[in-house]
Amino acid sequence: MASSRTTLLRRRRSSMALAVFLGLLSVLNAGTCDEQVPLLLWTSGGTSALSQAPPTAGHIVGQQQLAAYLENALNMGPKNVVLFLQDKMSVEDFTMYGGAFGNKQDSAFPNLEGALMSSSSPLVLPSVSWPASNAVIGQLQDQLETSPLYMDPETLSQLRLNASSPALLVFRLPYGVGSDLMSAKEILSGNDEVIGQVLSTMKTQAVPYTAIYTALRPSRDAVSLSVEAAVGGGRSLLQARGGGRDRDRKQRIKERDGVYAPVEFKEGEESCILLWAKGLSVSILRSGRWEDHDLTSSTFGEGVKPKLHGSICDKTRAKLVLNYDNVLGHRSFKLILAMSQRHYQVSARRWFTLDAVELEYDGTKATFNGSRNIYAPAEFSYRCESVTNFRWPLLVPRSAKDPANQWRVSFEDFQIQGFNVSGGEFSYASDCSGFFSPGIWMGLMTSLLMVLVLTYGLHMIMQLHTMDRFDDPKGPAISVPQTE
Amino acid sequence: MLLEWMMNGHAILYTGVTLAFWSTILIVGLCYTIFDLGFRFDVAWFLTETSPFMWANLGIGLAISLSVVGAAWGIYITGSSIIGGGVKAPRIKTKNLVSIIFCEAVAIYGIIMAIVISNMAENFSGTTPDTIGARNYQAGYSMFGAGLTVGFSNLFCGICVGIVGSGAALADAQNASLFVKILIVEIFGSAIGLFGVIVAILQTSKRALLQQRRCKDRQSVRLTTPRCLRLSWAKTLNKRTAFWWLPTDVLQMLLI
């Protein structure tokens, strides 16, 4: 009994450490939402439920997959669901306060651990994307076909539960760090006590139940590695970037669940121009201050249809015009991406270039040149981590007097294709950062030079021979007199 | 017999280096071809993205190191002959030191050029090829070229003077009248080192001239940070500026 408990604990500890590590790894996943919330599901002791396979390591569970998990659990298990919904939770909370480092006595989750261990088939999902965990009440409501009852431990004892009719009991748990000077550990211990109370009340009622412990939002900001990119979107040392700036930008560019279709301009029935970005913002310099406007929500997202009047598309030129209303005080605002393609003799290939990014507002046109840096073979699309005119700029104002000097444009995770679009999907993406960065090339060149020098030196040393012209093995040995 | 030949250290070294070099090129070329990524092979990107500082400093390093290799090689060849010949004919010792001095001059050319070229490297502001500007690229490449020029010509000059000097020492040991004639050959040999220095100075002086022209052009001074070299003779008479530019610029003035 003790050994199985220690193995369980060890497994829990290692799985928690693994979960933390996976959580950190999943931060590197640049495509989707960067922040996840864990979800724990268990059934009351004594009931058998379907044991489901946990997700593969590093996998972030989305909304549909979560619905499938819940459906499986509720089909086979009890239909009384007790949902503990904390304001914020991350896997790091378990690592820090769960006694995962051999200090079980300091754990803030004794009741939770006891419940999980006594359950026959607990389900631990370490990373559920937080829009999905937000929607868990809605999903449970759909599956159980009852409305949720928001309860406290006191009101629970007054409720009579029935094993046959489904019920959804929701307990809201706080996580207000810093608001009333309680440390996170105290808050979590308090929540764990509430969980313990609720579970013991349920036990006295002798009704089998399924319990879920999750949160609405993650409690930790994930530092996104993908945000600050180096030269033209190449690689960079993390220490050289400011972590605080990432968080600011995060708050300004709203986080989206990064799975949505690109902006598509169709010529007739076929897609002609495709544009995708994770974030798009423009800023103007007014009286010494930069005023920002985030255009992401009006351009990208599920179900968002930006106005594309004025876009044109033919064999050699493609122009995508994004029309907005009321941007930074301008009633009509247009963002124009002009591309062209032609055949280049030296490389014997067709290339396309993003010639200009124009901002047109109130009759003024601010133009940025992009043809110098933004180009790709005509059959491929172009993708870059960061296309801006101020941070490792790929866009430059057309001239020193152009109104573009007062503007800042920033695309985050930008991908565009203006020609040879087939099937509404991007072709192979030619990335702006290559396999070797300039630094690597410089290092290789210098190292090669050193290797050549070394080779030459070795050659010279190896051709030194001891003089053996006067060696006479049969003659008398040389004697060096000690005295003068 | 092949095994015997393979055991030779030289053979191992050269086979190894050649194999590594060609296999790298082959594998890289194959990868580019197979993945249809040949369009990413871009020499212009390499030349504009690598820092001009790398090229400049490679030039400086090569200037001094190759010159020193040439001088050292020459001195080692000549020195052994002088000392060996001096065993039988002690009179050659003093006269033949002039060959050593010719070899040493080659090293001095190298260090002077290295110092001159390194004085021309200044900070510039600019991170992208557009903002760095053609002038800075030109400066980087000309410093690299100058370093190569002076380095290689001094390398071969040093070896040449060394071998001729060795012959001079041994001939002198046999017959004293031969020394002066062979010295003429040595002088021709050391002139080629001087050619290298002159050409290197020409290569980098163009860079200095461009800078001077830019000083008069008000607009461009704002874009990049290097100070204007005040090489014009009129300014030398200007007492106000006479002293602070004296240390760095006078050396260049003396040479140009």
XYZ file of C-alpha atoms in Angstrom:
740
model
C 0.000 0.000 0.000
C 2.742 2.393 0.988
C 4.858 1.489 -2.027
C 1.994 1.927 -4.439
C 1.234 5.247 -2.827
C 4.824 6.372 -3.184
C 4.894 5.234 -6.780
C 1.663 7.102 -7.381
C 3.101 10.157 -5.686
C 6.300 9.817 -7.606
C 4.361 9.428 -10.784
C 2.269 12.433 -9.846
C 5.397 14.390 -9.024
C 7.130 13.379 -12.178
C 3.984 13.943 -14.158
C 3.664 17.375 -12.578
C 7.269 18.138 -13.414
C 6.688 16.757 -16.850
C 3.555 18.815 -17.125
C 5.513 21.916 -16.195
C 8.158 21.047 -18.725
C 5.528 20.350 -21.316
C 3.831 23.555 -20.421
C 7.076 25.373 -21.046
C 7.585 23.468 -24.283
C 4.142 24.283 -25.459
C 5.000 27.943 -25.054
C 7.358 27.432 -27.967
C 4.426 26.444 -30.124
C 4.080 29.664 -31.972
C 1.039 28.920 -33.977
C -1.780 28.576 -31.457
C -2.796 30.241 -28.241
C 0.154 30.513 -25.946
C -1.472 30.005 -22.582
C -3.078 26.920 -21.229
C -4.977 25.815 -18.193
C -4.894 22.351 -16.633
C -8.046 20.332 -16.138
C -8.502 17.499 -13.641
C -11.401 15.102 -13.818
C -12.165 12.291 -11.402
C -15.085 10.234 -10.286
C -16.134 9.481 -6.757
C -14.510 6.508 -5.108
C -16.150 3.218 -5.858
C -17.527 3.976 -9.247
C -15.931 2.587 -12.335
C -15.566 4.891 -15.253
C -13.995 4.690 -18.644
C -10.301 5.315 -18.364
C -9.311 7.519 -21.233
C -5.897 7.812 -22.763
C -4.233 11.052 -21.759
C -3.212 13.390 -24.566
C 0.240 13.064 -26.078
C 3.011 15.038 -24.473
C 2.966 18.726 -25.310
C -0.429 18.577 -26.986
C -2.762 21.442 -26.264
C -6.318 20.225 -26.001
C -8.719 22.333 -28.004
C -12.397 22.849 -27.643
C -13.579 19.911 -29.690
C -11.209 17.461 -28.136
C -12.222 18.622 -24.693
C -15.847 18.075 -25.615
C -14.982 14.533 -26.670
C -13.221 13.837 -23.398
C -16.128 15.178 -21.377
C -18.620 13.238 -23.424
C -16.760 9.994 -22.882
C -16.466 10.646 -19.176
C -20.125 11.504 -18.762
C -21.366 8.632 -20.867
C -19.651 6.025 -18.782
C -19.492 7.775 -15.441
C -21.931 9.373 -13.050
C -24.048 12.167 -14.400
C -23.824 14.380 -11.352
C -21.065 16.801 -12.122
C -19.355 18.938 -9.522
C -17.363 21.628 -11.270
C -14.762 23.590 -9.330
C -14.077 26.636 -11.437
C -11.166 28.722 -10.256
C -10.618 32.224 -11.643
C -7.085 31.468 -12.711
C -4.894 28.404 -12.625
C -1.733 27.220 -14.264
C 0.268 24.063 -14.005
C 2.958 26.110 -12.301
C 0.672 26.515 -9.292
C 0.738 22.793 -8.780
C 4.484 22.662 -9.118
C 5.091 25.493 -6.732
C 2.552 24.720 -4.069
C 1.844 21.022 -4.559
C 4.809 19.756 -2.596
C 6.325 18.382 -5.759
C 9.871 18.605 -4.516
C 9.792 16.053 -1.757
C 8.016 18.364 0.687
C 4.643 16.698 0.717
C 3.839 18.197 4.088
C 3.845 21.684 2.560
C 1.455 20.743 -0.182
C -1.509 23.047 -0.578
C -3.664 20.336 -2.155
C -4.068 17.473 0.305
C -7.782 17.014 -0.318
C -7.343 17.174 -4.064
C -4.601 14.602 -4.025
C -6.629 12.330 -1.815
C -9.588 12.573 -4.164
C -7.493 11.873 -7.243
C -5.825 8.908 -5.657
C -9.039 7.361 -4.460
C -10.614 7.737 -7.865
C -10.329 4.740 -10.133
C -9.634 6.600 -13.333
C -8.583 10.185 -12.981
C -8.031 12.215 -16.107
C -5.354 14.877 -16.097
C -5.170 17.259 -19.035
C -2.180 19.496 -18.350
C -2.786 21.897 -21.209
C -6.221 22.912 -22.269
C -6.349 26.080 -24.298
C -8.047 28.629 -22.180
C -10.849 29.581 -24.562
C -11.801 25.915 -24.337
C -11.698 25.826 -20.568
C -13.778 28.982 -20.554
C -16.431 27.165 -22.492
C -16.507 24.117 -20.235
C -19.669 25.230 -18.453
C -21.416 25.606 -21.772
C -20.248 22.206 -22.930
C -21.346 20.478 -19.746
C -24.657 22.240 -19.961
C -25.151 20.914 -23.478
C -24.158 17.409 -22.630
C -26.119 17.101 -19.416
C -29.041 19.172 -20.651
C -29.434 20.927 -17.340
C -28.587 24.421 -16.328
C -25.706 24.983 -13.933
C -26.341 25.692 -10.263
C -23.865 28.059 -8.677
C -23.317 26.886 -5.154
C -21.377 27.271 -1.929
C -20.392 24.452 0.395
C -23.123 25.572 2.819
C -25.909 25.496 0.273
C -24.743 22.095 -0.961
C -25.729 20.400 2.270
C -29.283 21.614 1.758
C -29.505 20.139 -1.710
C -30.877 16.652 -2.298
C -29.151 14.919 -5.168
C -30.421 12.027 -7.168
C -28.177 9.470 -8.797
C -30.367 9.122 -11.886
C -31.031 12.735 -12.834
C -28.078 14.739 -14.036
C -27.020 17.838 -12.147
C -24.342 20.412 -12.710
C -23.060 22.074 -9.562
C -20.593 24.884 -10.069
C -18.352 26.142 -7.285
C -16.503 29.360 -8.086
C -13.116 29.549 -6.395
C -11.172 32.780 -6.205
C -7.604 33.516 -7.202
C -7.197 37.159 -6.439
C -3.473 37.451 -5.855
C -2.480 40.689 -4.267
C -5.985 41.991 -3.817
C -6.322 41.247 -0.113
C -2.703 40.561 0.713
C -3.175 36.821 0.759
C -0.447 34.856 -0.879
C -1.266 32.487 -3.665
C -0.510 29.525 -1.458
C -3.035 30.590 1.136
C -5.681 31.124 -1.506
C -5.032 27.715 -3.010
C -5.102 26.071 0.400
C -8.403 27.778 1.057
C -9.754 26.494 -2.240
C -8.552 23.027 -1.436
C -10.417 23.139 1.844
C -13.568 24.125 0.019
C -13.030 21.176 -2.315
C -12.562 18.909 0.682
C -15.756 20.160 2.276
C -17.746 19.715 -0.887
C -16.433 16.220 -1.489
C -17.168 15.132 2.040
C -20.690 16.523 1.766
C -21.156 14.593 -1.439
C -19.876 11.483 0.294
C -22.418 11.828 3.084
C -25.135 12.070 0.474
C -23.801 8.804 -0.999
C -24.363 9.926 -4.564
C -21.789 9.036 -7.203
C -20.432 12.098 -8.932
C -17.893 13.242 -11.448
C -15.716 16.118 -10.316
C -13.852 18.543 -12.545
C -11.283 21.065 -11.363
C -10.248 23.713 -13.866
C -10.030 27.462 -14.363
C -11.220 30.237 -16.620
C -7.836 31.759 -17.349
C -4.224 30.881 -16.792
C -2.610 32.484 -13.781
C 0.782 32.907 -15.363
C 1.715 35.012 -18.359
C 3.639 32.904 -20.791
C 6.577 34.734 -22.241
C 6.155 34.174 -25.901
C 9.378 33.314 -27.633
C 7.962 33.862 -31.009
C 7.244 37.531 -30.609
C 10.491 39.429 -30.636
C 12.329 38.459 -33.702
C 15.757 39.557 -34.830
C 16.971 40.867 -38.178
C 14.202 40.528 -40.646
C 12.650 37.894 -38.490
C 15.734 35.821 -37.956
C 16.929 34.364 -34.692
C 18.064 36.289 -31.676
C 19.416 35.827 -28.211
C 16.530 35.806 -25.736
C 18.467 37.901 -23.219
C 18.787 40.625 -25.759
C 15.036 41.031 -25.896
C 13.080 42.681 -23.113
C 10.642 40.256 -21.509
C 8.529 43.092 -20.170
C 8.009 44.523 -23.586
C 6.552 41.204 -24.723
C 3.889 41.403 -22.085
C 3.000 44.947 -23.002
C 2.653 44.043 -26.611
C 0.609 41.044 -25.646
C -1.855 43.224 -23.861
C -2.076 45.547 -26.771
C -2.319 43.004 -29.543
C -5.184 40.876 -28.383
C -4.482 37.177 -28.112
C -6.384 35.080 -30.518
C -6.768 31.377 -30.761
C -4.501 31.221 -33.767
C -6.557 29.040 -36.021
C -8.478 31.069 -38.536
C -8.595 31.358 -42.273
C -6.513 33.942 -44.116
C -7.970 37.055 -45.676
C -8.901 35.919 -49.154
C -9.518 38.087 -52.166
C -11.357 36.194 -54.852
C -11.298 37.079 -58.503
C -14.460 35.434 -59.690
C -14.518 32.063 -58.052
C -10.856 31.518 -57.428
C -8.772 32.935 -54.642
C -6.222 35.346 -55.937
C -4.586 36.949 -52.916
C -4.128 35.435 -49.477
C -3.003 37.305 -46.373
C -2.612 35.975 -42.843
C -1.210 37.525 -39.732
C -1.460 36.960 -35.996
C -1.418 40.647 -35.232
C -1.708 43.885 -37.166
C -1.436 47.345 -35.700
C -0.788 50.858 -36.929
C 0.430 53.841 -34.928
C 0.668 57.515 -35.724
C 2.940 60.090 -34.168
C 0.812 62.964 -32.922
C 2.272 65.789 -30.868
C 5.247 63.737 -29.805
C 3.295 60.649 -28.770
C 2.598 57.439 -30.602
C -1.075 56.546 -30.737
C -1.804 52.895 -31.526
C -4.700 51.207 -33.132
C -5.015 47.454 -33.254
C -6.530 46.292 -36.523
C -6.298 42.566 -35.801
C -9.888 42.088 -34.749
C -11.278 43.870 -37.782
C -9.119 41.965 -40.217
C -8.439 38.462 -38.942
C -10.409 35.946 -36.993
C -13.136 33.415 -37.386
C -16.091 34.954 -39.108
C -14.399 38.317 -39.635
C -14.887 39.618 -43.155
C -12.791 42.708 -43.881
C -13.860 44.959 -46.728
C -11.681 44.444 -49.757
C -13.099 46.980 -52.249
C -10.563 48.204 -54.683
C -8.423 45.100 -54.676
C -7.254 43.961 -58.060
C -5.499 40.889 -59.235
C -4.018 39.897 -62.560
C -1.050 38.024 -63.934
C 1.626 40.551 -63.064
C 0.149 42.833 -60.429
C -1.868 42.175 -57.327
C -3.201 44.768 -54.955
C -4.998 43.954 -51.736
C -6.935 46.853 -50.259
C -8.209 46.554 -46.688
C -10.821 49.179 -45.887
C -11.476 50.294 -42.333
C -13.666 52.908 -40.717
C -12.665 55.205 -37.917
C -9.038 54.466 -37.417
C -7.153 56.978 -35.260
C -9.602 59.712 -36.070
C -9.692 59.145 -39.804
C -13.065 58.213 -41.152
C -11.954 56.150 -44.090
C -8.671 54.329 -43.782
C -7.158 51.947 -46.278
C -4.232 49.592 -45.952
C -2.976 48.668 -49.398
C -0.496 45.877 -50.126
C 0.810 46.138 -53.667
C 2.673 43.213 -55.178
C 4.096 42.485 -58.566
C 5.778 39.565 -60.225
C 8.094 39.266 -63.185
C 10.770 37.106 -64.677
C 14.339 37.762 -63.592
C 16.995 36.778 -66.061
C 19.953 35.984 -63.844
C 18.104 33.483 -61.698
C 15.919 32.366 -64.647
C 12.883 32.352 -62.433
C 9.776 34.360 -61.720
C 9.828 36.237 -58.413
C 7.192 38.337 -56.723
C 7.864 41.316 -54.509
C 5.769 43.251 -52.063
C 6.419 46.598 -53.700
C 4.630 48.867 -51.313
C 2.521 48.997 -48.205
C 0.383 52.121 -48.403
C -1.824 53.783 -45.837
C -4.457 55.939 -47.453
C -6.532 58.244 -45.283
C -8.294 61.566 -45.881
C -6.687 61.922 -49.270
C -3.122 61.436 -47.965
C -1.058 58.450 -48.892
C 1.793 57.159 -46.744
C 3.960 54.696 -48.658
C 6.429 52.143 -47.389
C 8.737 50.321 -49.759
C 9.051 46.638 -49.190
C 10.479 45.295 -52.415
C 13.998 45.250 -51.096
C 13.353 42.677 -48.410
C 9.988 41.067 -49.042
C 10.242 38.793 -52.023
C 9.846 35.145 -52.848
C 9.662 32.972 -55.935
C 6.340 33.463 -57.626
C 5.110 29.938 -56.904
C 5.630 30.263 -53.171
C 4.257 32.430 -50.422
C 6.289 34.717 -48.214
C 6.233 34.377 -44.485
C 7.976 36.379 -41.828
C 7.743 36.525 -38.058
C 7.687 40.304 -37.889
C 7.151 42.789 -40.695
C 7.446 46.330 -39.374
C 9.018 49.613 -40.244
C 10.570 50.264 -36.855
C 11.806 47.046 -35.345
C 14.365 45.332 -37.606
C 12.529 47.094 -40.378
C 11.602 45.353 -43.588
C 9.475 48.293 -44.684
C 11.057 51.690 -45.260
C 9.283 54.966 -46.038
C 9.515 55.814 -49.693
C 11.280 59.116 -49.096
C 12.429 61.255 -46.209
C 9.457 63.585 -46.636
C 6.808 60.949 -47.058
C 3.992 60.989 -44.474
C 4.993 57.395 -43.800
C 7.661 58.768 -41.499
C 4.916 59.578 -38.992
C 3.440 56.121 -39.087
C 4.333 52.757 -37.707
C 2.960 49.548 -39.165
C 3.472 46.188 -37.544
C 2.476 42.755 -38.744
C 3.059 39.836 -36.440
C 3.554 36.386 -38.002
C 2.857 37.681 -41.488
C 2.206 35.460 -44.498
C 1.184 36.635 -47.946
C 0.756 35.211 -51.394
C -0.369 37.222 -54.376
C 0.096 34.897 -57.324
C -0.389 31.261 -58.237
C -2.778 30.654 -55.385
C -4.356 27.238 -55.681
C -7.267 25.970 -53.680
C -7.496 28.830 -51.227
C -4.412 27.672 -49.363
C -0.928 29.004 -49.098
C 1.819 27.329 -51.099
C 5.163 26.515 -49.566
C 6.225 29.441 -47.428
C 9.589 30.947 -48.179
C 10.622 32.239 -44.795
C 12.444 35.483 -44.318
C 14.975 33.875 -42.014
C 17.222 31.300 -43.600
C 18.883 28.247 -42.198
C 22.168 29.963 -41.404
C 22.065 33.427 -39.944
C 24.677 36.014 -40.948
C 26.434 35.415 -37.664
C 26.765 31.725 -38.404
C 28.191 32.435 -41.818
C 30.738 34.819 -40.373
C 31.734 32.294 -37.789
C 32.053 29.570 -40.393
C 34.203 31.743 -42.613
C 36.542 32.673 -39.822
C 36.706 29.104 -38.604
C 37.527 27.915 -42.094
C 40.362 30.401 -42.227
C 41.650 29.162 -38.895
C 41.452 25.575 -40.097
C 43.506 26.473 -43.149
C 46.088 28.158 -40.969
C 46.148 25.136 -38.706
C 46.593 22.809 -41.661
C 49.478 24.820 -42.925
C 51.066 24.946 -39.512
C 50.700 21.208 -39.076
C 52.276 20.670 -42.456
C 55.288 22.727 -41.493
C 55.722 21.069 -38.154
C 55.488 17.638 -39.667
C 58.313 18.344 -42.084
C 60.787 19.116 -39.343
C 63.151 16.231 -39.055
C 65.905 15.558 -36.643
C 69.265 15.792 -38.340
C 70.585 12.323 -38.911
C 73.337 13.019 -41.403
C 76.122 12.359 -38.921
C 74.442 9.512 -37.088
C 76.686 6.529 -36.830
C 75.051 3.735 -34.909
C 78.191 1.654 -34.901
C 80.487 4.421 -33.661
C 81.237 5.397 -30.093
C 78.497 7.171 -28.159
C 78.827 10.904 -27.621
C 80.155 11.815 -24.227
C 79.453 15.213 -22.774
C 82.050 15.965 -20.090
C 80.582 17.315 -16.897
C 83.631 19.313 -15.936
C 85.178 22.071 -18.012
C 52.373 -0.006 -50.242
C 49.186 2.004 -50.092
C 49.014 1.379 -46.375
C 52.554 2.633 -45.998
C 51.703 5.746 -47.890
C 48.604 6.256 -45.816
C 50.578 6.105 -42.597
C 52.386 9.228 -43.704
C 51.168 12.123 -41.563
C 50.894 14.529 -44.433
C 48.740 12.188 -46.400
C 46.327 11.769 -43.525
C 46.106 15.486 -42.948
C 45.505 16.458 -46.517
C 43.157 13.619 -47.247
C 41.152 14.500 -44.170
C 40.874 18.184 -44.919
C 40.052 17.665 -48.575
C 37.457 15.048 -47.759
C 35.785 17.270 -45.179
C 35.709 20.242 -47.503
C 34.349 18.472 -50.550
C 31.844 16.409 -48.645
C 30.462 19.538 -47.002
C 30.044 21.187 -50.363
C 28.500 18.065 -51.842
C 25.997 17.586 -49.044
C 24.987 21.241 -48.963
C 24.568 21.272 -52.729
C 22.530 18.080 -52.641
C 20.232 19.474 -49.967
C 19.632 22.648 -51.922
C 18.829 20.614 -55.017
C 16.633 17.988 -53.468
C 14.446 20.433 -51.567
C 14.241 22.821 -54.521
C 15.660 25.562 -52.372
C 18.288 26.664 -54.843
C 16.690 30.099 -54.886
C 17.859 30.651 -51.329
C 21.509 30.480 -52.358
C 22.203 34.170 -52.416
C 25.742 35.512 -52.570
C 24.504 39.093 -52.445
C 22.710 38.370 -49.185
C 25.923 36.949 -47.765
C 27.963 39.970 -48.814
C 25.487 42.524 -47.509
C 24.460 40.782 -44.319
C 27.920 39.938 -43.026
C 29.313 42.783 -41.039
C 31.885 45.070 -42.661
C 33.732 44.854 -39.376
C 34.450 41.188 -39.980
C 36.006 41.922 -43.335
C 38.009 44.843 -42.002
C 39.400 42.897 -39.110
C 40.181 39.884 -41.247
C 42.170 42.232 -43.434
C 44.058 43.612 -40.485
C 44.757 40.178 -39.127
C 45.900 38.803 -42.435
C 48.128 41.808 -43.067
C 50.217 41.251 -40.013
C 50.096 37.488 -39.789
C 50.964 36.673 -43.373
C 53.781 39.228 -43.356
C 55.178 37.730 -40.204
C 54.981 34.241 -41.679
C 56.949 35.421 -44.690
C 59.532 37.189 -42.585
C 59.899 34.277 -40.222
C 60.287 31.788 -42.985
C 62.899 33.933 -44.682
C 64.856 34.477 -41.508
C 64.787 30.800 -40.679
C 66.151 29.869 -44.086
C 68.807 32.576 -44.150
C 69.710 32.230 -40.529
C 70.399 28.529 -40.777
C 72.651 29.059 -43.768
C 74.556 31.914 -42.195
C 75.181 30.008 -39.012
C 76.072 26.847 -40.855
C 78.398 28.648 -43.252
C 79.843 30.649 -40.422
C 81.261 27.503 -38.887
C 83.734 27.138 -41.731
C 84.032 30.791 -42.789
C 83.493 33.107 -39.814
C 83.992 36.251 -41.883
C 80.542 35.967 -43.467
C 78.684 36.453 -40.225
C 78.535 40.238 -40.035
C 78.106 41.030 -43.701
C 75.232 38.627 -44.217
C 73.123 40.101 -41.481
C 71.843 42.486 -44.130
C 69.803 39.611 -45.576
C 68.163 39.172 -42.198
C 67.374 42.862 -42.125
C 65.712 42.641 -45.537
C 63.522 39.870 -44.247
C 62.703 41.812 -41.103
C 61.656 44.815 -43.187
C 58.904 42.697 -44.602
C 57.480 42.160 -41.137
C 57.737 45.872 -40.450
C 55.736 46.644 -43.598
C 53.119 44.267 -42.320
C 52.750 45.817 -38.904
C 52.727 49.368 -40.229
C 49.955 48.515 -42.650
C 48.023 46.699 -39.954
C 48.150 49.778 -37.733
C 47.230 52.097 -40.588
C 44.310 49.959 -41.635
C 43.059 49.476 -38.093
C 43.002 53.225 -37.567
C 40.522 53.524 -40.364
C 37.937 51.321 -38.699
C 35.358 53.411 -36.900
C 31.917 52.788 -35.528
C 28.969 53.233 -37.782
C 25.305 53.229 -37.020
C 23.087 51.081 -39.125
C 21.777 47.569 -38.947
C 20.246 46.868 -42.337
C 22.045 47.047 -45.684
C 20.169 50.260 -46.499
C 21.149 52.070 -43.357
C 24.721 50.790 -43.325
C 25.289 52.352 -46.698
C 27.567 51.612 -49.610
C 30.386 53.619 -48.163
C 30.784 51.406 -45.159
C 30.682 48.269 -47.247
C 33.322 49.722 -49.505
C 35.445 50.542 -46.501
C 35.119 47.012 -45.149
C 35.981 45.358 -48.411
C 38.868 47.658 -49.213
C 40.380 47.057 -45.809
C 40.066 43.322 -46.391
C 41.612 43.663 -49.829
C 44.434 45.806 -48.571
C 45.199 43.329 -45.838
C 45.248 40.473 -48.307
C 47.426 42.434 -50.697
C 50.066 43.372 -48.233
C 49.909 40.008 -46.489
C 50.444 37.807 -49.498
C 53.004 39.983 -51.209
C 55.028 40.183 -48.023
C 54.687 36.455 -47.533
C 56.295 35.622 -50.834
C 58.755 38.459 -50.618
C 59.987 37.147 -47.311
C 60.423 33.618 -48.638
C 62.178 34.930 -51.733
C 64.593 37.100 -49.810
C 65.234 34.248 -47.432
C 66.187 31.759 -50.099
C 68.317 34.271 -51.961
C 69.972 35.319 -48.723
C 70.762 31.745 -47.903
C 72.376 31.328 -51.290
C 74.267 34.558 -50.757
C 75.651 33.375 -47.440
C 76.859 30.076 -48.837
C 78.333 31.693 -51.953
C 80.027 34.284 -49.788
C 81.530 31.560 -47.709
C 83.091 30.116 -50.841
C 84.082 33.331 -52.610
C 83.884 36.746 -50.983
C 83.443 38.674 -54.224
C 80.127 37.034 -55.004
C 78.261 38.657 -52.135
C 77.710 42.094 -53.650
C 76.308 40.666 -56.886
C 73.851 38.473 -55.065
C 72.807 41.421 -52.931
C 71.423 43.060 -56.077
C 69.178 40.054 -56.597
C 68.038 40.383 -53.011
C 67.161 44.020 -53.480
C 64.932 43.134 -56.399
C 63.336 40.528 -54.253
C 62.512 42.944 -51.455
C 61.071 45.518 -53.864
C 58.103 43.274 -54.449
C 57.134 43.564 -50.816
C 57.148 47.311 -51.180
C 54.826 47.063 -54.184
C 52.324 45.299 -52.008
C 52.462 48.051 -49.399
C 51.989 50.768 -52.006
C 48.974 49.080 -53.551
C 47.432 48.472 -50.142
C 47.794 52.133 -49.276
C 46.165 53.054 -52.562
C 43.275 50.765 -51.804
C 42.596 52.275 -48.418
C 43.353 55.838 -49.356
C 40.398 55.874 -51.656
C 38.316 55.154 -48.635
C 39.881 58.052 -46.775
C 39.280 60.351 -49.705
C 35.634 59.410 -49.877
C 35.312 60.316 -46.249
C 36.857 63.694 -46.834
C 34.499 64.447 -49.653
C 31.613 63.501 -47.437
C 32.680 66.031 -44.859
C 31.762 68.803 -47.259
C 28.482 67.157 -48.076
C 26.361 68.288 -45.114
C 23.519 65.862 -45.543
C 25.426 62.637 -45.423
C 27.376 63.472 -42.305
C 24.147 63.068 -40.362
C 23.536 59.520 -41.501
C 26.717 57.899 -40.329
C 28.819 58.622 -37.324
C 32.485 58.580 -38.388
C 34.323 61.796 -37.960
C 35.673 63.574 -40.989
C 39.364 63.133 -41.515
C 40.896 66.516 -41.749
C 43.674 65.859 -44.185
C 43.609 69.107 -46.040
C 46.791 71.130 -45.711
C 44.924 74.319 -45.018
C 43.660 72.911 -41.761
C 47.182 72.087 -40.587
C 47.776 75.793 -40.261
C 44.673 76.252 -38.206
C 45.953 76.392 -34.669
C 42.595 75.591 -33.113
C 42.393 72.098 -34.507
C 46.093 71.467 -34.836
C 46.570 69.526 -31.653
C 43.698 67.177 -31.162
C 43.933 65.462 -34.506
C 47.675 65.269 -34.377
C 48.166 61.810 -32.905
C 45.825 59.810 -35.118
C 46.020 61.566 -38.390
C 49.641 62.529 -38.620
C 50.685 58.947 -39.155
C 48.410 58.681 -42.130
C 49.517 62.016 -43.433
C 53.129 60.956 -43.287
C 52.401 57.877 -45.298
C 50.137 59.391 -47.908
